[in-house]
């Protein structure tokens, strides 16, 4: 026995893991509402967290899918700049995510949640409300990084909101032969 009481802050997940879990849950909810499924990865060595897959048939491909690297922040003022979301990526993860010879298309998603003073979730008997929005960008559109750079700030258009409509559009684009 540790001598700590339930609810002790030391019993909570670290903030970084809370944000990681919330970004996964957000993606699961949007994918489920769009009729897509999530494939989990047991490691993050390839620069992605999950794969999002469709069971639909499109012009070129049946069951298109893409890999997604997820990030989460409560610092909207720091990263949202007008018509784009900026995000710093370390060189190693950036290179893995943006490899031009990737077999499966990759995207970066950044979930923005309220600051720590506001609750991220609100629930009652009729609904579950998650306060946040996710911006996304094709990994192939994130640019390049030189060998001597330790990190790169990437840009995600504010118009790229990861929602049901845009997820279905991403799947259609990939399923029709785009981003190969």
PDB file of C-alpha atoms in Angstrom, residues 2-151:
ATOM      1  CA  UNK A   2       1.345   3.398  -0.996  1.00  0.00           C
ATOM      2  CA  UNK A   3      -0.537   5.480   1.564  1.00  0.00           C
ATOM      3  CA  UNK A   4      -2.144   7.575  -1.185  1.00  0.00           C
ATOM      4  CA  UNK A   5      -5.863   8.196  -1.347  1.00  0.00           C
ATOM      5  CA  UNK A   6      -8.013   7.704  -4.463  1.00  0.00           C
ATOM      6  CA  UNK A   7      -8.053  10.911  -6.481  1.00  0.00           C
ATOM      7  CA  UNK A   8      -4.497  11.770  -5.503  1.00  0.00           C
ATOM      8  CA  UNK A   9      -2.901  13.592  -8.499  1.00  0.00           C
ATOM      9  CA  UNK A  10      -0.086  11.027  -8.462  1.00  0.00           C
ATOM     10  CA  UNK A  11      -2.657   8.374  -9.428  1.00  0.00           C
ATOM     11  CA  UNK A  12      -3.511  10.192 -12.659  1.00  0.00           C
ATOM     12  CA  UNK A  13      -2.006   9.632 -16.061  1.00  0.00           C
ATOM     13  CA  UNK A  14       0.619  12.210 -17.032  1.00  0.00           C
ATOM     14  CA  UNK A  15      -0.807  15.047 -19.137  1.00  0.00           C
ATOM     15  CA  UNK A  16       1.028  13.852 -22.259  1.00  0.00           C
ATOM     16  CA  UNK A  17      -0.608  10.419 -21.992  1.00  0.00           C
ATOM     17  CA  UNK A  18      -4.041  11.937 -21.332  1.00  0.00           C
ATOM     18  CA  UNK A  19      -3.675  13.939 -24.554  1.00  0.00           C
ATOM     19  CA  UNK A  20      -2.467  10.852 -26.434  1.00  0.00           C
ATOM     20  CA  UNK A  21      -5.474   8.832 -25.275  1.00  0.00           C
ATOM     21  CA  UNK A  22      -7.877  11.676 -26.095  1.00  0.00           C
ATOM     22  CA  UNK A  23      -6.501  12.009 -29.643  1.00  0.00           C
ATOM     23  CA  UNK A  24      -6.985   8.260 -30.153  1.00  0.00           C
ATOM     24  CA  UNK A  25     -10.544   8.411 -28.779  1.00  0.00           C
ATOM     25  CA  UNK A  26     -11.392  11.422 -30.963  1.00  0.00           C
ATOM     26  CA  UNK A  27     -10.136   9.612 -34.064  1.00  0.00           C
ATOM     27  CA  UNK A  28     -12.058   6.458 -33.129  1.00  0.00           C
ATOM     28  CA  UNK A  29     -15.296   8.428 -32.752  1.00  0.00           C
ATOM     29  CA  UNK A  30     -14.952  10.206 -36.102  1.00  0.00           C
ATOM     30  CA  UNK A  31     -13.917   6.989 -37.882  1.00  0.00           C
ATOM     31  CA  UNK A  32     -16.830   5.045 -36.383  1.00  0.00           C
ATOM     32  CA  UNK A  33     -19.324   7.735 -37.392  1.00  0.00           C
ATOM     33  CA  UNK A  34     -17.887   7.613 -40.945  1.00  0.00           C
ATOM     34  CA  UNK A  35     -18.188   3.813 -41.123  1.00  0.00           C
ATOM     35  CA  UNK A  36     -14.430   3.268 -41.000  1.00  0.00           C
ATOM     36  CA  UNK A  37     -12.355   1.117 -38.688  1.00  0.00           C
ATOM     37  CA  UNK A  38      -9.156   1.632 -36.741  1.00  0.00           C
ATOM     38  CA  UNK A  39      -6.190  -0.709 -36.796  1.00  0.00           C
ATOM     39  CA  UNK A  40      -3.916  -0.303 -33.790  1.00  0.00           C
ATOM     40  CA  UNK A  41      -0.132  -0.428 -33.898  1.00  0.00           C
ATOM     41  CA  UNK A  42       1.785  -2.005 -31.065  1.00  0.00           C
ATOM     42  CA  UNK A  43       4.787   0.242 -31.751  1.00  0.00           C
ATOM     43  CA  UNK A  44       5.409   3.766 -33.023  1.00  0.00           C
ATOM     44  CA  UNK A  45       8.683   3.015 -34.831  1.00  0.00           C
ATOM     45  CA  UNK A  46       7.294   3.878 -38.277  1.00  0.00           C
ATOM     46  CA  UNK A  47       6.192   7.364 -37.270  1.00  0.00           C
ATOM     47  CA  UNK A  48       2.462   6.588 -37.081  1.00  0.00           C
ATOM     48  CA  UNK A  49       0.046   5.698 -34.297  1.00  0.00           C
ATOM     49  CA  UNK A  50      -2.897   4.023 -36.041  1.00  0.00           C
ATOM     50  CA  UNK A  51      -4.281   3.021 -39.426  1.00  0.00           C
ATOM     51  CA  UNK A  52      -7.735   4.185 -40.511  1.00  0.00           C
ATOM     52  CA  UNK A  53      -9.429   1.830 -42.999  1.00  0.00           C
ATOM     53  CA  UNK A  54     -12.580   1.861 -45.090  1.00  0.00           C
ATOM     54  CA  UNK A  55     -14.508  -1.203 -46.254  1.00  0.00           C
ATOM     55  CA  UNK A  56     -15.872   0.607 -49.308  1.00  0.00           C
ATOM     56  CA  UNK A  57     -15.001   0.067 -52.945  1.00  0.00           C
ATOM     57  CA  UNK A  58     -13.917   3.077 -54.955  1.00  0.00           C
ATOM     58  CA  UNK A  59     -12.883   3.684 -58.562  1.00  0.00           C
ATOM     59  CA  UNK A  60      -9.391   2.201 -58.155  1.00  0.00           C
ATOM     60  CA  UNK A  61      -9.177   0.489 -54.763  1.00  0.00           C
ATOM     61  CA  UNK A  62     -11.285  -1.612 -52.448  1.00  0.00           C
ATOM     62  CA  UNK A  63     -10.666  -0.994 -48.719  1.00  0.00           C
ATOM     63  CA  UNK A  64      -8.455   2.114 -48.890  1.00  0.00           C
ATOM     64  CA  UNK A  65      -6.555   3.020 -45.754  1.00  0.00           C
ATOM     65  CA  UNK A  66      -4.072   5.521 -44.408  1.00  0.00           C
ATOM     66  CA  UNK A  67      -1.702   5.712 -41.474  1.00  0.00           C
ATOM     67  CA  UNK A  68      -2.064   8.552 -38.999  1.00  0.00           C
ATOM     68  CA  UNK A  69       0.418  10.190 -36.645  1.00  0.00           C
ATOM     69  CA  UNK A  70      -1.503  11.873 -33.817  1.00  0.00           C
ATOM     70  CA  UNK A  71      -0.568  14.858 -31.675  1.00  0.00           C
ATOM     71  CA  UNK A  72      -2.608  16.854 -29.163  1.00  0.00           C
ATOM     72  CA  UNK A  73      -2.254  20.293 -27.600  1.00  0.00           C
ATOM     73  CA  UNK A  74      -4.183  22.566 -25.291  1.00  0.00           C
ATOM     74  CA  UNK A  75      -2.079  25.545 -26.451  1.00  0.00           C
ATOM     75  CA  UNK A  76      -4.262  26.833 -29.297  1.00  0.00           C
ATOM     76  CA  UNK A  77      -2.881  30.380 -29.046  1.00  0.00           C
ATOM     77  CA  UNK A  78       0.656  29.105 -29.572  1.00  0.00           C
ATOM     78  CA  UNK A  79      -0.002  26.935 -32.637  1.00  0.00           C
ATOM     79  CA  UNK A  80      -3.070  28.274 -34.485  1.00  0.00           C
ATOM     80  CA  UNK A  81      -1.929  31.104 -36.758  1.00  0.00           C
ATOM     81  CA  UNK A  82      -4.709  32.530 -38.938  1.00  0.00           C
ATOM     82  CA  UNK A  83      -5.520  30.040 -41.675  1.00  0.00           C
ATOM     83  CA  UNK A  84      -3.121  27.318 -40.501  1.00  0.00           C
ATOM     84  CA  UNK A  85      -2.017  25.218 -37.584  1.00  0.00           C
ATOM     85  CA  UNK A  86       1.746  25.112 -37.047  1.00  0.00           C
ATOM     86  CA  UNK A  87       3.355  22.149 -35.339  1.00  0.00           C
ATOM     87  CA  UNK A  88       6.995  21.351 -34.516  1.00  0.00           C
ATOM     88  CA  UNK A  89       8.109  17.832 -35.410  1.00  0.00           C
ATOM     89  CA  UNK A  90      11.452  16.356 -34.398  1.00  0.00           C
ATOM     90  CA  UNK A  91      13.655  15.290 -37.318  1.00  0.00           C
ATOM     91  CA  UNK A  92      13.430  11.511 -36.758  1.00  0.00           C
ATOM     92  CA  UNK A  93       9.632  11.270 -36.603  1.00  0.00           C
ATOM     93  CA  UNK A  94       9.344  13.803 -39.449  1.00  0.00           C
ATOM     94  CA  UNK A  95      11.571  11.715 -41.723  1.00  0.00           C
ATOM     95  CA  UNK A  96       9.695   8.485 -40.946  1.00  0.00           C
ATOM     96  CA  UNK A  97       6.313  10.117 -41.527  1.00  0.00           C
ATOM     97  CA  UNK A  98       7.268  11.789 -44.812  1.00  0.00           C
ATOM     98  CA  UNK A  99       9.267   9.017 -46.494  1.00  0.00           C
ATOM     99  CA  UNK A 100       8.420   9.202 -50.206  1.00  0.00           C
ATOM    100  CA  UNK A 101       8.550   5.408 -50.565  1.00  0.00           C
ATOM    101  CA  UNK A 102       5.897   4.752 -47.897  1.00  0.00           C
ATOM    102  CA  UNK A 103       3.664   1.902 -49.012  1.00  0.00           C
ATOM    103  CA  UNK A 104       0.583   3.216 -47.187  1.00  0.00           C
ATOM    104  CA  UNK A 105      -0.329   6.909 -47.393  1.00  0.00           C
ATOM    105  CA  UNK A 106       0.352   8.806 -44.153  1.00  0.00           C
ATOM    106  CA  UNK A 107      -1.253  11.854 -42.543  1.00  0.00           C
ATOM    107  CA  UNK A 108      -0.484  14.020 -39.528  1.00  0.00           C
ATOM    108  CA  UNK A 109      -3.368  14.946 -37.214  1.00  0.00           C
ATOM    109  CA  UNK A 110      -3.165  17.529 -34.424  1.00  0.00           C
ATOM    110  CA  UNK A 111      -6.035  17.654 -31.938  1.00  0.00           C
ATOM    111  CA  UNK A 112      -6.608  21.012 -30.230  1.00  0.00           C
ATOM    112  CA  UNK A 113      -8.439  20.895 -26.893  1.00  0.00           C
ATOM    113  CA  UNK A 114      -9.330  23.714 -24.451  1.00  0.00           C
ATOM    114  CA  UNK A 115      -6.749  24.823 -21.931  1.00  0.00           C
ATOM    115  CA  UNK A 116      -6.457  22.836 -18.740  1.00  0.00           C
ATOM    116  CA  UNK A 117      -8.953  25.037 -16.889  1.00  0.00           C
ATOM    117  CA  UNK A 118     -11.867  23.902 -19.100  1.00  0.00           C
ATOM    118  CA  UNK A 119     -13.145  20.322 -19.119  1.00  0.00           C
ATOM    119  CA  UNK A 120     -12.380  18.368 -22.290  1.00  0.00           C
ATOM    120  CA  UNK A 121     -15.523  16.238 -21.948  1.00  0.00           C
ATOM    121  CA  UNK A 122     -19.090  16.931 -20.946  1.00  0.00           C
ATOM    122  CA  UNK A 123     -21.504  14.046 -20.509  1.00  0.00           C
ATOM    123  CA  UNK A 124     -25.096  13.588 -19.481  1.00  0.00           C
ATOM    124  CA  UNK A 125     -27.729  10.898 -20.055  1.00  0.00           C
ATOM    125  CA  UNK A 126     -28.266  11.981 -23.688  1.00  0.00           C
ATOM    126  CA  UNK A 127     -24.835  12.910 -25.024  1.00  0.00           C
ATOM    127  CA  UNK A 128     -21.093  12.920 -24.804  1.00  0.00           C
ATOM    128  CA  UNK A 129     -19.465  16.175 -25.928  1.00  0.00           C
ATOM    129  CA  UNK A 130     -15.757  16.341 -26.588  1.00  0.00           C
ATOM    130  CA  UNK A 131     -14.435  19.894 -26.794  1.00  0.00           C
ATOM    131  CA  UNK A 132     -11.790  19.970 -29.487  1.00  0.00           C
ATOM    132  CA  UNK A 133     -11.030  19.772 -33.166  1.00  0.00           C
ATOM    133  CA  UNK A 134      -8.368  18.014 -35.176  1.00  0.00           C
ATOM    134  CA  UNK A 135      -6.450  19.510 -38.073  1.00  0.00           C
ATOM    135  CA  UNK A 136      -4.821  17.171 -40.605  1.00  0.00           C
ATOM    136  CA  UNK A 137      -2.410  17.217 -43.527  1.00  0.00           C
ATOM    137  CA  UNK A 138      -1.025  14.681 -45.992  1.00  0.00           C
ATOM    138  CA  UNK A 139       2.494  13.749 -44.863  1.00  0.00           C
ATOM    139  CA  UNK A 140       3.660  14.231 -48.449  1.00  0.00           C
ATOM    140  CA  UNK A 141       2.644  17.916 -48.159  1.00  0.00           C
ATOM    141  CA  UNK A 142       4.676  18.639 -45.013  1.00  0.00           C
ATOM    142  CA  UNK A 143       7.827  19.593 -46.934  1.00  0.00           C
ATOM    143  CA  UNK A 144      11.392  18.385 -46.556  1.00  0.00           C
ATOM    144  CA  UNK A 145      13.996  18.614 -43.845  1.00  0.00           C
ATOM    145  CA  UNK A 146      17.745  18.990 -44.301  1.00  0.00           C
ATOM    146  CA  UNK A 147      20.176  16.503 -42.782  1.00  0.00           C
ATOM    147  CA  UNK A 148      21.437  19.043 -40.233  1.00  0.00           C
ATOM    148  CA  UNK A 149      17.999  20.118 -38.944  1.00  0.00           C
ATOM    149  CA  UNK A 150      16.874  18.744 -35.562  1.00  0.00           C
ATOM    150  CA  UNK A 151      13.220  19.654 -36.119  1.00  0.00           C
TER     151      UNK A 151
END
